[in-house]
Every structure is written in structure tokens, then in C-alpha cells.
Amino acid sequence: MSQMRAMRLHGPGQPLQLEWVSRPEPEVGQVQYRVLACGVCRTDLHVVDGELPSPRLPLVPGHEIVGEITAVGEGVGPLSPGMRIGVPWLGWTCGECEACVAGRENLCAQARFTGYTLDGGYAEYGVADARYCFPLVAEDAQAAAPLLCAGLIGYRTWRLAGGEENRRLGIYGFGAAAHILVQLAVARGQRVYAFTRPGDDAAQAFALRLGAVWAGDADQAPPEPLDAALLFAPVGELVPLALAQVRPGGAVVSGGIHMSDIPAFPYRLLWQERSIKSVANLTRQDGEEFLALAPTVPIRTETRAYPLEQANQALADLREGRLTGAAVLIP
């Protein structure tokens, strides 16, 4: 059996290990793909740092995957070798539970997730359920990789907050998701207010360059009340701060899969029909809509490439806030 290189996690809080492992072969309904690029997502940090429970171990993380199909199993349908695909976080659902039948497969209790309960893209090859892969036409794999989670989750968060109905949009945490979403929001005529870690001048300048009308520290007030606030930083203290800046009837939506505890706050911040929501995972419909929409904006990602064996460095740079845009591993 052919061998490949992979960065694998053997326990929470441990560094990834570069190992030679057997190349996975596609089973019925699966495709095998060669990894062209894999984005490094904050969810990967939550998995590696042990903030998400019960990952598959040993595990190959990574769920912002651009790959080229190299083999297919039986019953795959229209996908064939040589095609370029995107492999996202959502890797499998039961299709039969109440959530799945209602079109909310992102809430399936039996769902499996790429780079968490299924091996992901921090490797040279992978396999995936063909039904959960998105055909891609993007020529630049490195630029496309962040769209597969930062883009998709940002899009779902934006939609849950009201989408184009909001004219004044706050974004807390200006990383990979925010730098994609701000481009969509500005193209839709929205005024974007960017909130960053206190004193993060680089991130604030980055936000302004991408079209935000204001950028400041997370504990500052914007020049006008917000219609909605989107939270991409996993910091619970931001929830009451954002609520304080949202107009009556507005929404605060958290786009993260993990967040530190939300502190107690006075009811007056929630009163007047303000709401707090969370985003869980994504649906295939989200992916189809956003990947069709992205080139029409057009959305252009800013990335920093790392070789596969430097995955731990990429994770560390993300953890310490040393990135603008997104990190991408290139095997």
C-alpha cells in the first residue's frame, strides 16, 4: 500500500507529528484526493488544544481542503479523477433525523466532521464522502482554501444576522473569516465596523484597507449604533460588549464553534428585543450558495503559505495573532 506524509495529533495539547502513514483508499461513495492546499482554521486550534471533546485519535486535522480527485469508489456519481474539489468541515450526516429532513443537516446529532471525527487535509492525500464535496473551478488552490470554512461560516453567520437587511455591521475579531466577509458586506453596500484586540494596529489597518469604515479596539464604541454584530473571536467577554453597541431589535451572532464563558451582564443590554444567536457548522446549501457568490463579488483572500511540516508553526502564529488573513498549508 502506498505511503504518504501526514501531520497527526495523538493527544490534546500535544504538537502534531509528521509521520509516514498508509494512503487512504476510497470506499463506496467516497473519492480519494491529492491535497493541493489546506487552510489552517481556528477550529483546528480548538481541536489541537483540547477545547473540543472526543476527537478521533490519532487524527489528521484540517477542513479547508482544496484537492484533486485521484480515485473514486463505487457509486460516486458525477465526480471523476482529475476534477478539483473543496472538502469542508461537514463530512457526513445521517439524512434521516428530524434536523436532516427539515433541511438543517448542520444540526444532525450523528454528523461527522472533517479534521475532527474524520481525518482531514494536513496530509498529502485524503478521502471524503463524495456527497459532501464541492466541485471547484478556482485555479489558485491556496487562495481558495480559506473559502471552505472561514468563508462558509462567515457567510452563514452573516445570513443568520439578517444578511443584506443590515446597513451597519460590526465584526469582532478580524481574522480569516472577517477578511472574507467584509468584502461581501461592502459589496452589498453595508457599513462595516471592525473590532480587534486592543492595540492591534495591523489588524485595524487591514480592516480599513478592505473597506471597513471604522476600526478600533473591542472595548470601544463605534460612531453609530450597529444593526448587527458578528463575533469571530472565541472570547465570551465580547458578547455583552457587542450587545451594548447593537440598536434595539438588533442581533449578536457568534460564528465560532467554541467560546470562553460569557460573563453575567445586566438585562438592559438584552432588552428591547435584542437577540443572541450561535452558528453551528454549515449545510451543503450554504456551500453551494457561497462558492457561487464569491467570484461575483469578487472575494480575494490574503494568505500566508506554510509547508506541510510547518503545521505547528502555522497553528502557533494563528494562536498568537501573528497573521493577517489566513494561513494555508501546501503539502
CSV table of C-alpha atoms in Angstrom, one decimal:
chain,number,residue,atom,x,y,z
A,1,MET,CA,0.0,0.0,0.0
A,2,SER,CA,1.3,3.5,-0.9
A,3,GLN,CA,2.6,5.7,1.8
A,4,MET,CA,2.1,9.5,2.4
A,5,ARG,CA,3.2,12.2,4.8
A,6,ALA,CA,0.7,13.5,7.3
A,7,MET,CA,0.7,15.7,10.4
A,8,ARG,CA,-1.1,13.8,13.1
A,9,LEU,CA,-2.5,14.6,16.5
A,10,HIS,CA,-2.0,11.9,19.2
A,11,GLY,CA,-3.4,13.7,22.2
A,12,PRO,CA,-5.0,17.1,23.2
A,13,GLY,CA,-2.4,19.8,23.8
A,14,GLN,CA,0.4,17.8,22.0
A,15,PRO,CA,2.2,19.1,19.0
A,16,LEU,CA,1.4,17.5,15.7
A,17,GLN,CA,3.8,14.8,14.5
A,18,LEU,CA,5.0,14.4,10.9
A,19,GLU,CA,4.5,10.7,10.1
A,20,TRP,CA,4.5,8.4,7.1
A,21,VAL,CA,1.2,6.6,7.0
A,22,SER,CA,-0.8,4.5,4.5
A,23,ARG,CA,-2.5,6.5,1.8
A,24,PRO,CA,-6.3,6.1,2.4
A,25,GLU,CA,-8.3,4.3,-0.3
A,26,PRO,CA,-11.8,5.3,-1.3
A,27,GLU,CA,-14.7,3.1,-0.2
A,28,VAL,CA,-18.2,3.0,-1.7
A,29,GLY,CA,-19.4,6.6,-2.2
A,30,GLN,CA,-16.0,8.2,-1.5
A,31,VAL,CA,-13.4,10.0,-3.5
A,32,GLN,CA,-9.6,10.0,-2.9
A,33,TYR,CA,-8.0,13.3,-3.5
A,34,ARG,CA,-4.5,14.8,-3.6
A,35,VAL,CA,-4.3,17.8,-1.2
A,36,LEU,CA,-3.3,20.9,-3.2
A,37,ALA,CA,-3.8,23.2,-0.2
A,38,CYS,CA,-5.4,23.1,3.3
A,39,GLY,CA,-6.3,26.2,5.2
A,40,VAL,CA,-5.5,26.5,8.9
A,41,CYS,CA,-8.6,27.4,10.8
A,42,ARG,CA,-9.2,28.5,14.4
A,43,THR,CA,-11.4,25.3,14.8
A,44,ASP,CA,-8.2,23.3,14.2
A,45,LEU,CA,-6.7,25.1,17.2
A,46,HIS,CA,-9.7,24.2,19.3
A,47,VAL,CA,-9.3,20.6,18.3
A,48,VAL,CA,-5.5,20.5,18.9
A,49,ASP,CA,-5.7,22.4,22.2
A,50,GLY,CA,-8.4,20.0,23.5
A,51,GLU,CA,-11.2,22.6,23.7
A,52,LEU,CA,-13.4,20.3,21.5
A,53,PRO,CA,-14.2,16.9,23.1
A,54,SER,CA,-13.5,13.4,21.8
A,55,PRO,CA,-11.7,13.9,18.5
A,56,ARG,CA,-10.7,10.9,16.5
A,57,LEU,CA,-7.2,9.9,17.6
A,58,PRO,CA,-4.7,9.7,16.1
A,59,LEU,CA,-6.1,12.5,13.9
A,60,VAL,CA,-5.1,14.3,10.7
A,61,PRO,CA,-6.6,17.8,11.3
A,62,GLY,CA,-7.7,20.3,8.6
A,63,HIS,CA,-11.0,21.0,6.9
A,64,GLU,CA,-10.4,23.8,4.4
A,65,ILE,CA,-9.2,21.5,1.7
A,66,VAL,CA,-8.7,22.0,-2.0
A,67,GLY,CA,-7.9,18.8,-3.7
A,68,GLU,CA,-7.7,17.0,-7.0
A,69,ILE,CA,-9.6,13.7,-7.3
A,70,THR,CA,-7.2,10.8,-7.9
A,71,ALA,CA,-9.5,7.8,-7.5
A,72,VAL,CA,-13.2,7.1,-6.9
A,73,GLY,CA,-15.2,4.4,-5.1
A,74,GLU,CA,-18.4,2.8,-6.4
A,75,GLY,CA,-21.5,5.0,-6.6
A,76,VAL,CA,-19.8,8.3,-6.6
A,77,GLY,CA,-21.9,9.9,-9.4
A,78,PRO,CA,-20.6,12.9,-11.4
A,79,LEU,CA,-17.2,13.3,-9.7
A,80,SER,CA,-14.2,11.8,-11.6
A,81,PRO,CA,-10.4,11.7,-11.4
A,82,GLY,CA,-8.8,15.0,-12.3
A,83,MET,CA,-11.6,17.2,-11.0
A,84,ARG,CA,-10.8,19.8,-8.4
A,85,ILE,CA,-12.9,19.8,-5.3
A,86,GLY,CA,-13.4,21.5,-2.0
A,87,VAL,CA,-13.7,19.4,1.2
A,88,PRO,CA,-15.4,21.3,4.1
A,89,TRP,CA,-16.0,20.7,7.8
A,90,LEU,CA,-19.3,18.9,7.4
A,91,GLY,CA,-18.3,15.4,6.2
A,92,TRP,CA,-21.3,13.2,6.7
A,93,THR,CA,-24.9,13.3,8.1
A,94,CYS,CA,-27.5,10.6,8.6
A,95,GLY,CA,-30.0,12.1,6.3
A,96,GLU,CA,-32.9,10.6,8.3
A,97,CYS,CA,-33.2,12.5,11.6
A,98,GLU,CA,-35.6,15.4,12.2
A,99,ALA,CA,-32.9,18.0,11.6
A,100,CYS,CA,-31.7,16.4,8.3
A,101,VAL,CA,-35.3,16.0,7.0
A,102,ALA,CA,-36.0,19.6,7.8
A,103,GLY,CA,-33.0,20.8,5.8
A,104,ARG,CA,-30.9,21.6,8.9
A,105,GLU,CA,-28.3,18.9,8.4
A,106,ASN,CA,-25.8,21.2,10.3
A,107,LEU,CA,-27.6,20.1,13.5
A,108,CYS,CA,-27.6,16.4,12.8
A,109,ALA,CA,-26.7,14.7,16.1
A,110,GLN,CA,-24.8,11.9,14.2
A,111,ALA,CA,-22.8,14.3,11.9
A,112,ARG,CA,-19.2,13.6,11.3
A,113,PHE,CA,-16.7,16.4,10.7
A,114,THR,CA,-13.6,16.6,8.6
A,115,GLY,CA,-10.4,17.1,10.6
A,116,TYR,CA,-12.2,16.2,13.9
A,117,THR,CA,-14.1,12.9,13.7
A,118,LEU,CA,-12.8,12.2,10.2
A,119,ASP,CA,-9.2,12.6,9.0
A,120,GLY,CA,-8.6,15.9,7.2
A,121,GLY,CA,-6.2,17.7,5.0
A,122,TYR,CA,-3.0,18.2,6.9
A,123,ALA,CA,-1.6,15.4,4.7
A,124,GLU,CA,-0.7,14.7,1.1
A,125,TYR,CA,-3.9,12.7,0.4
A,126,GLY,CA,-7.3,12.1,1.9
A,127,VAL,CA,-10.7,10.5,1.3
A,128,ALA,CA,-14.2,12.1,1.6
A,129,ASP,CA,-17.8,11.3,1.1
A,130,ALA,CA,-18.5,12.5,-2.5
A,131,ARG,CA,-21.9,13.9,-1.5
A,132,TYR,CA,-20.2,16.5,0.8
A,133,CYS,CA,-17.5,17.7,-1.7
A,134,PHE,CA,-17.9,20.8,-3.7
A,135,PRO,CA,-16.7,20.9,-7.3
A,136,LEU,CA,-14.4,23.9,-7.7
A,137,VAL,CA,-13.3,25.9,-10.7
A,138,ALA,CA,-10.7,28.0,-8.8
A,139,GLU,CA,-7.3,27.9,-10.3
A,140,ASP,CA,-5.4,29.1,-7.3
A,141,ALA,CA,-5.8,26.4,-4.6
A,142,GLN,CA,-4.0,28.4,-1.9
A,143,ALA,CA,-6.4,31.4,-2.4
A,144,ALA,CA,-9.5,29.1,-2.5
A,145,ALA,CA,-8.7,27.1,0.7
A,146,PRO,CA,-10.0,29.6,3.3
A,147,LEU,CA,-13.3,29.8,1.5
A,148,LEU,CA,-14.1,26.3,2.6
A,149,CYS,CA,-14.6,27.3,6.3
A,150,ALA,CA,-13.7,30.9,7.0
A,151,GLY,CA,-15.8,31.9,4.0
A,152,LEU,CA,-18.7,29.4,4.6
A,153,ILE,CA,-19.1,30.0,8.3
A,154,GLY,CA,-18.7,33.8,7.8
A,155,TYR,CA,-21.5,33.6,5.2
A,156,ARG,CA,-23.8,31.6,7.4
A,157,THR,CA,-23.2,33.9,10.3
A,158,TRP,CA,-23.9,36.9,8.1
A,159,ARG,CA,-27.2,35.3,6.9
A,160,LEU,CA,-28.3,34.5,10.5
A,161,ALA,CA,-27.7,38.1,11.5
A,162,GLY,CA,-30.1,39.3,8.7
A,163,GLY,CA,-27.8,39.4,5.7
A,164,GLU,CA,-28.4,42.4,3.4
A,165,GLU,CA,-31.1,43.8,5.7
A,166,ASN,CA,-28.4,45.3,8.0
A,167,ARG,CA,-26.8,48.5,7.0
A,168,ARG,CA,-24.4,48.9,9.9
A,169,LEU,CA,-22.5,45.7,10.6
A,170,GLY,CA,-20.0,45.2,13.4
A,171,ILE,CA,-17.4,42.4,13.2
A,172,TYR,CA,-15.5,41.4,16.3
A,173,GLY,CA,-12.2,39.6,15.6
A,174,PHE,CA,-10.6,40.5,12.3
A,175,GLY,CA,-9.1,37.2,11.1
A,176,ALA,CA,-9.7,34.9,8.2
A,177,ALA,CA,-13.5,34.8,8.3
A,178,ALA,CA,-13.8,38.6,8.8
A,179,HIS,CA,-11.4,39.5,6.0
A,180,ILE,CA,-13.5,37.4,3.6
A,181,LEU,CA,-16.9,38.6,4.9
A,182,VAL,CA,-16.1,42.3,4.9
A,183,GLN,CA,-15.6,42.1,1.1
A,184,LEU,CA,-19.1,40.6,0.7
A,185,ALA,CA,-20.7,43.2,3.1
A,186,VAL,CA,-19.0,46.2,1.4
A,187,ALA,CA,-20.1,44.9,-2.0
A,188,ARG,CA,-23.7,44.8,-0.7
A,189,GLY,CA,-23.5,48.4,0.4
A,190,GLN,CA,-23.1,47.7,4.2
A,191,ARG,CA,-21.1,49.9,6.5
A,192,VAL,CA,-18.6,47.7,8.4
A,193,TYR,CA,-17.2,48.5,11.8
A,194,ALA,CA,-14.2,46.3,12.7
A,195,PHE,CA,-13.3,45.5,16.3
A,196,THR,CA,-9.9,43.9,17.2
A,197,ARG,CA,-7.7,43.1,20.2
A,198,PRO,CA,-6.8,46.3,22.0
A,199,GLY,CA,-3.9,48.0,20.3
A,200,ASP,CA,-3.8,45.6,17.2
A,201,ASP,CA,-3.0,48.4,14.8
A,202,ALA,CA,-2.1,45.9,12.0
A,203,ALA,CA,-5.5,44.2,12.1
A,204,GLN,CA,-7.3,47.6,12.2
A,205,ALA,CA,-5.3,48.9,9.2
A,206,PHE,CA,-6.0,45.6,7.4
A,207,ALA,CA,-9.8,46.1,8.0
A,208,LEU,CA,-9.8,49.6,6.8
A,209,ARG,CA,-7.8,48.6,3.7
A,210,LEU,CA,-10.5,46.0,2.9
A,211,GLY,CA,-13.3,48.6,3.1
A,212,ALA,CA,-14.4,48.9,6.8
A,213,VAL,CA,-15.5,52.5,7.6
A,214,TRP,CA,-14.1,52.3,11.1
A,215,ALA,CA,-11.7,50.1,13.1
A,216,GLY,CA,-11.0,50.2,16.8
A,217,ASP,CA,-10.5,48.2,20.0
A,218,ALA,CA,-13.1,45.7,21.0
A,219,ASP,CA,-14.0,47.7,24.1
A,220,GLN,CA,-14.6,50.9,22.1
A,221,ALA,CA,-17.9,52.3,20.9
A,222,PRO,CA,-18.4,52.8,17.1
A,223,PRO,CA,-19.5,56.1,15.8
A,224,GLU,CA,-23.1,54.9,15.4
A,225,PRO,CA,-25.2,52.0,16.8
A,226,LEU,CA,-24.9,48.7,15.0
A,227,ASP,CA,-27.8,46.8,13.3
A,228,ALA,CA,-26.0,43.5,14.0
A,229,ALA,CA,-22.7,42.3,15.4
A,230,LEU,CA,-20.8,39.2,14.3
A,231,LEU,CA,-18.4,37.6,16.6
A,232,PHE,CA,-15.5,35.6,15.2
A,233,ALA,CA,-13.1,35.8,18.2
A,234,PRO,CA,-13.7,33.0,20.7
A,235,VAL,CA,-14.0,35.4,23.7
A,236,GLY,CA,-17.1,35.3,25.8
A,237,GLU,CA,-16.5,38.8,27.2
A,238,LEU,CA,-17.3,40.2,23.7
A,239,VAL,CA,-20.9,39.2,23.9
A,240,PRO,CA,-22.0,41.9,26.4
A,241,LEU,CA,-19.7,44.4,24.8
A,242,ALA,CA,-21.3,43.8,21.4
A,243,LEU,CA,-24.8,43.9,22.9
A,244,ALA,CA,-24.1,47.3,24.3
A,245,GLN,CA,-23.4,48.6,20.7
A,246,VAL,CA,-26.4,47.0,19.0
A,247,ARG,CA,-29.6,49.0,18.4
A,248,PRO,CA,-33.0,47.8,19.7
A,249,GLY,CA,-34.1,44.8,17.7
A,250,GLY,CA,-30.6,44.1,16.6
A,251,ALA,CA,-28.7,40.8,16.8
A,252,VAL,CA,-25.4,39.5,18.1
A,253,VAL,CA,-24.3,36.3,16.3
A,254,SER,CA,-21.4,34.1,17.3
A,255,GLY,CA,-19.7,32.3,14.4
A,256,GLY,CA,-17.4,30.2,16.5
A,257,ILE,CA,-17.6,26.5,17.4
A,258,HIS,CA,-16.0,27.2,20.8
A,259,MET,CA,-16.0,30.3,23.1
A,260,SER,CA,-14.9,31.1,26.6
A,261,ASP,CA,-17.6,31.5,29.2
A,262,ILE,CA,-19.9,34.5,28.7
A,263,PRO,CA,-19.9,36.7,31.9
A,264,ALA,CA,-23.0,37.8,33.6
A,265,PHE,CA,-24.4,41.1,32.2
A,266,PRO,CA,-27.4,43.4,33.0
A,267,TYR,CA,-30.7,42.5,31.4
A,268,ARG,CA,-30.9,46.0,30.0
A,269,LEU,CA,-28.3,45.1,27.3
A,270,LEU,CA,-30.6,42.3,26.0
A,271,TRP,CA,-33.9,44.2,26.5
A,272,GLN,CA,-35.7,45.9,23.6
A,273,GLU,CA,-35.8,42.7,21.5
A,274,ARG,CA,-32.1,42.3,21.0
A,275,SER,CA,-31.1,38.7,20.4
A,276,ILE,CA,-28.1,36.4,20.8
A,277,LYS,CA,-27.6,33.5,18.3
A,278,SER,CA,-24.9,31.0,17.5
A,279,VAL,CA,-23.9,29.3,14.3
A,280,ALA,CA,-23.4,25.6,14.2
A,281,ASN,CA,-21.4,24.0,11.4
A,282,LEU,CA,-22.8,24.5,7.8
A,283,THR,CA,-25.1,22.9,5.3
A,284,ARG,CA,-24.3,21.9,1.8
A,285,GLN,CA,-26.7,24.6,0.6
A,286,ASP,CA,-24.5,27.2,2.4
A,287,GLY,CA,-21.5,25.9,0.4
A,288,GLU,CA,-23.2,25.9,-2.9
A,289,GLU,CA,-24.6,29.4,-2.4
A,290,PHE,CA,-21.4,31.0,-1.1
A,291,LEU,CA,-19.0,29.3,-3.6
A,292,ALA,CA,-21.2,30.6,-6.4
A,293,LEU,CA,-21.4,34.0,-4.9
A,294,ALA,CA,-17.7,34.5,-4.1
A,295,PRO,CA,-16.4,35.0,-7.6
A,296,THR,CA,-19.1,37.6,-8.4
A,297,VAL,CA,-18.0,39.9,-5.6
A,298,PRO,CA,-15.2,39.1,-6.3
A,299,ILE,CA,-13.7,37.9,-3.0
A,300,ARG,CA,-9.9,37.8,-2.8
A,301,THR,CA,-8.3,36.1,0.1
A,302,GLU,CA,-5.0,37.1,1.6
A,303,THR,CA,-2.9,34.1,2.7
A,304,ARG,CA,0.4,33.0,4.1
A,305,ALA,CA,1.7,29.7,2.8
A,306,TYR,CA,3.5,27.1,5.0
A,307,PRO,CA,4.9,23.8,4.0
A,308,LEU,CA,3.1,20.8,5.5
A,309,GLU,CA,5.8,20.1,8.0
A,310,GLN,CA,5.4,23.6,9.5
A,311,ALA,CA,1.8,23.0,10.6
A,312,ASN,CA,2.7,23.5,14.2
A,313,GLN,CA,4.2,26.9,13.4
A,314,ALA,CA,1.1,27.9,11.4
A,315,LEU,CA,-1.1,27.0,14.4
A,316,ALA,CA,1.2,28.9,16.7
A,317,ASP,CA,1.1,32.0,14.5
A,318,LEU,CA,-2.7,31.8,14.5
A,319,ARG,CA,-2.9,31.3,18.2
A,320,GLU,CA,-0.7,34.3,18.9
A,321,GLY,CA,-2.4,36.6,16.5
A,322,ARG,CA,0.6,36.9,14.2
A,323,LEU,CA,-1.4,36.5,11.0
A,324,THR,CA,-3.4,38.9,8.8
A,325,GLY,CA,-5.7,36.9,6.5
A,326,ALA,CA,-5.3,33.1,6.6
A,327,ALA,CA,-2.6,30.5,6.9
A,328,VAL,CA,-2.6,27.7,4.3
A,329,LEU,CA,-0.6,24.5,4.3
A,330,ILE,CA,0.9,23.4,1.0
A,331,PRO,CA,2.0,19.7,1.0
